[in-house]
Amino acid sequence: MMSQMEHTVTYDNGYEQEEDIYMLQEDEWDRDMLLDPAWEKQQRKTFTAWCNSHLRKAGTQIENIEEDFRNGLKLMLLLEVISGERLPKPDRGKMRFHKIANVNKALDFITSKGVKLVSIGAEEIVDGNVKMTLGMIWTIILRFAIQDINVEETSAKEGLLLWCQRKTAPYRNVNVQNFHCSWKDGLAFCALIHRHRPDLIDYSKLNKDDPMGNLNLAFDIAEKHLDIPKMLDAEDIVNTPKPDERAIMTYVSCFYHAFAGAEQAETAANRICKVLGVNQENEKMMEEYERLASELLEWVHRTTPWLENRSPEKTLAEMRRKLEDFRDYRRMHKPPKVQEKCQLEINFNTLQTKLRISNRPAFMPSEGKMVSDIASAWQGLEGAEKGFEEWLLTEIRRLERLDHLAEKFRQKATTHETWASGKELILSQKDYETATLMEMRALLRKHEAFESDLAAHQDRVEQIAAIAQELNELDYHDVAAVNQRCQSICDLWDQLGTLTQKRREALERTEKLLETIDQLFLEFAKRAAPFNNWMEGAMEDLQDMFMVHTIEEVQSLIGAHEHFKATLPEADGERQAIVGIHNEVLKISQSYGIKANINNPYSDITTEELLAKWDKVKMLVPQRDGSLQEELARQHGNERLRRQFAAQANLIGPWIQTRVEEIGRCALEMGVTLEDQMTNLKQIEHVIVGYKPNVDKLEGEHQLIQESLVFDNKHTSYTMEHIRVGWELLLTTIARTINEIETQILTRDAKGISLQQMHEFRSSFNHFDRETAGKLRPGEFKACLLRAGQVCSDKQGEVEFARIMLLVDPSATGLVSFQSFIDFMSRETADTDTADQVVASFRILASDKPYILLEELRRELPADQAEYCIMRMPPYPGSGAPPGALDYTAFSTALYGESDL
């Protein structure tokens, strides 16, 4: 390509050349046509030796550089030798115009090689102008010996200087910064020779204070062993304050060309080592991903069925054990798996980035182990987890309700069965057949009192039946025994109703035969029975169990109890009236000397029983007061737990949201380096880790609330589930954001992206990110590419944009992340290794053979990477190869996903 370019060279003092092409120093020539005598002497010797090193190939040489080129014949011969091309036939005459014609032919040939000569003509060369002659020879040296030097994307003078710096960097007392003073002590020349031929010089014995000895040693060894003629004098270099730069550049270029072959082999081996090292590291990361993914998926698939199991236990204790198992899972088993999942995603993204940077095909995990598969399985796990916790709490509430109802059923059933015991036998008696009139009347009144009692117990029987029905509806585990007992009570109740009706009919038929009934006993029976029933109901209510969840519910029960206590004076009046009836009977009996049995024939209730029950009611009232006050205190304690939890949750919830927003701002921050962004994110991560004890403390408060069976909290909108989800989101967000910045740093370093370019990429991305969501929609991304000049607005531009979208959004999500944007922009200019480059490198090691032998790999590559190639490189399929020959072409293309190897 350089042969097709036209370069301009201008000579003021015999020579001047453009700095951006040949990179000459500004002060090489004086404007008044004067050249430093010491430099002129050095150039004469160096240029003469350089010309003779090429002319001797044609069997000739020059003695005086300005005289021997005057006729143009040796000048044309020199150009033919160094270019390998034929020049026009020279004029053989000895006249001045013959010489000028020959020199012009040489100058025309130089011009045809892309060098534009200005202010120099054939006449000056023919006349022996030493300055013009030296300038012309320097132009030839630049064009044919220095211009094509290329080292790490730098060429000509800068490339040669960089080559010298790379080769001499490990050597003490050597610091090559230019082509004059850096070479005066001779150590740089010795270092170049020792770097490539350590057998020729013992560098450790050289002395920086002996420049003459060092220079002569280097010149002699170069002439004797490297076929580089002696172009410089040690005395001239040492005694000149600033040696001539052109002379030293010319001499050093000979070293470069002498060692070029060895340099090419070294470069090829380094390239192969680099490629193989990257491939080995990528394979280790792939194996690690497969292992971690398998373990995580196995845990998820083992845990999900347990969370999806909704088989309820029969008792409250068993369900609470299930709840405790679930808490252990949330506290101890799940958090490490959350970290493993996050680390797995980070490893996958890092691996894919490294593969893209090294121009390798993307990593495809085994079937069912994609990141999306893991995310889907994890989503199913969390869905089952949320439903499992709700189900557990619902079941516990249901079982508590069932236990309460079952106990209430047993109390009421026991009370009713105690009352009904023997009633069937009493109603079946036929004592009225032998009773006297008085006795008959007594039996009739007694039966009326029993009917009143029976009607009073109707409400209790209905309550028992209602509780049994509710236990059936709530699927109580021992519902069969409840139904059997309820059925027995209902059957007995129906039988009592039937027997009561039959006995009344019999008594009424016999009533006409009976005359009198003691009105006082009758009055006693009528008033004592309801009062007794009221006291039994009161005792039942006072001993009734209660279950409340709020202070208001307790206060409602306390209010009802206070209302009950307000009725006690009225009840006490009724008690005194009933006792007064009994006392009146005794008074009449004593007053009139009645000797008959004073037992009330109409009622089984005695005054002693009434008094005993009244005393028990008065005893139960303060006990009920104490129970209600204890429950009120417990509810106050629950309220305190609610407020403590709410106070912490109302601080932690907004703190988590603030950190998430802060991470987002840091990731999108402009005007700072990626390292500064990484530092800021690490500081945020440190703050988050330090905040973890606050979340753990809140977990403890939440556990206390659950152990107290508190299920609602009006003081905060945050639940523990909200805090857990927010905390896990915060940990995932900081880890992913740090990974994205690390990926951007890795991409920047691998692609050679400057800080300014990275800021430009971020500025363009943010400009078109209208929603500040960190992703571009296709329309926004296209506008960004149009602005950057990557695509056009015509039809061809639409096709190109569709191709680019397949690269940056292979999953067709409709969104382009900043990392994908950087990968695309850097890939447009990046100079990465390719399969062809690796094939070319192997071809160098194989000496241009289409195959390579085992001994060549072991000789040129490190031992571990040589064995890596031997194990994976297929046999060479072509003919004419010796046994054991390997196919490096198929191996290289397989590295980049271009074959089925």
PDB file of C-alpha atoms in Angstrom, residues 149-171 174 176 179 183 188-189 191-196 226 228 248-249 251-264 266-267:
ATOM      1  CA  ILE A 149       9.639  -1.292   9.634  1.00  0.00           C
ATOM      2  CA  ASN A 150       6.386  -1.865  11.541  1.00  0.00           C
ATOM      3  CA  VAL A 151       6.243  -2.600  15.284  1.00  0.00           C
ATOM      4  CA  GLU A 152       2.929  -2.674  17.207  1.00  0.00           C
ATOM      5  CA  GLU A 153       1.150  -0.366  14.739  1.00  0.00           C
ATOM      6  CA  THR A 154       4.027   2.133  14.637  1.00  0.00           C
ATOM      7  CA  SER A 155       6.275   2.399  11.587  1.00  0.00           C
ATOM      8  CA  ALA A 156       9.471   3.890  10.201  1.00  0.00           C
ATOM      9  CA  LYS A 157      11.578   5.796  12.736  1.00  0.00           C
ATOM     10  CA  GLU A 158       9.074   5.459  15.610  1.00  0.00           C
ATOM     11  CA  GLY A 159       8.682   1.753  14.863  1.00  0.00           C
ATOM     12  CA  LEU A 160      12.437   1.216  14.897  1.00  0.00           C
ATOM     13  CA  LEU A 161      12.774   3.177  18.149  1.00  0.00           C
ATOM     14  CA  LEU A 162       9.956   1.161  19.745  1.00  0.00           C
ATOM     15  CA  TRP A 163      11.638  -2.081  18.603  1.00  0.00           C
ATOM     16  CA  CYS A 164      14.895  -1.006  20.257  1.00  0.00           C
ATOM     17  CA  GLN A 165      13.075  -0.043  23.477  1.00  0.00           C
ATOM     18  CA  ARG A 166      11.241  -3.386  23.651  1.00  0.00           C
ATOM     19  CA  LYS A 167      14.422  -5.397  23.097  1.00  0.00           C
ATOM     20  CA  THR A 168      16.643  -3.467  25.538  1.00  0.00           C
ATOM     21  CA  ALA A 169      14.061  -2.888  28.303  1.00  0.00           C
ATOM     22  CA  PRO A 170      15.312  -5.724  30.590  1.00  0.00           C
ATOM     23  CA  TYR A 171      18.948  -4.570  30.494  1.00  0.00           C
ATOM     24  CA  VAL A 174      20.149   0.966  28.961  1.00  0.00           C
ATOM     25  CA  VAL A 176      16.869   4.105  24.567  1.00  0.00           C
ATOM     26  CA  PHE A 179      19.046   7.746  18.008  1.00  0.00           C
ATOM     27  CA  TRP A 183      23.846   4.954  22.094  1.00  0.00           C
ATOM     28  CA  ALA A 188      22.458  -0.407  23.771  1.00  0.00           C
ATOM     29  CA  PHE A 189      24.298  -2.043  20.807  1.00  0.00           C
ATOM     30  CA  ALA A 191      22.091  -5.340  24.556  1.00  0.00           C
ATOM     31  CA  LEU A 192      20.572  -5.779  21.059  1.00  0.00           C
ATOM     32  CA  ILE A 193      23.179  -8.401  20.189  1.00  0.00           C
ATOM     33  CA  HIS A 194      22.854 -10.207  23.546  1.00  0.00           C
ATOM     34  CA  ARG A 195      19.006 -10.236  23.328  1.00  0.00           C
ATOM     35  CA  HIS A 196      19.142 -12.216  20.066  1.00  0.00           C
ATOM     36  CA  LEU A 226      26.083 -10.972  11.983  1.00  0.00           C
ATOM     37  CA  ILE A 228      26.787  -6.186   9.473  1.00  0.00           C
ATOM     38  CA  ILE A 248      23.022   5.595  14.021  1.00  0.00           C
ATOM     39  CA  MET A 249      19.531   4.969  12.555  1.00  0.00           C
ATOM     40  CA  TYR A 251      23.386   1.207  11.471  1.00  0.00           C
ATOM     41  CA  VAL A 252      20.615   0.148  13.882  1.00  0.00           C
ATOM     42  CA  SER A 253      18.284  -0.683  10.970  1.00  0.00           C
ATOM     43  CA  CYS A 254      20.822  -3.281   9.881  1.00  0.00           C
ATOM     44  CA  PHE A 255      20.420  -4.984  13.261  1.00  0.00           C
ATOM     45  CA  TYR A 256      16.632  -4.921  12.837  1.00  0.00           C
ATOM     46  CA  HIS A 257      16.804  -6.601   9.423  1.00  0.00           C
ATOM     47  CA  ALA A 258      19.396  -9.099  10.668  1.00  0.00           C
ATOM     48  CA  PHE A 259      17.137 -10.236  13.482  1.00  0.00           C
ATOM     49  CA  ALA A 260      13.803  -9.941  11.599  1.00  0.00           C
ATOM     50  CA  GLY A 261      13.524 -13.679  10.930  1.00  0.00           C
ATOM     51  CA  ALA A 262      13.945 -14.648  14.568  1.00  0.00           C
ATOM     52  CA  GLU A 263      11.536 -11.872  15.543  1.00  0.00           C
ATOM     53  CA  GLN A 264       8.855 -13.269  13.219  1.00  0.00           C
ATOM     54  CA  GLU A 266       8.920 -15.292  18.288  1.00  0.00           C
ATOM     55  CA  THR A 267       5.853 -13.238  17.383  1.00  0.00           C
TER      56      THR A 267
END
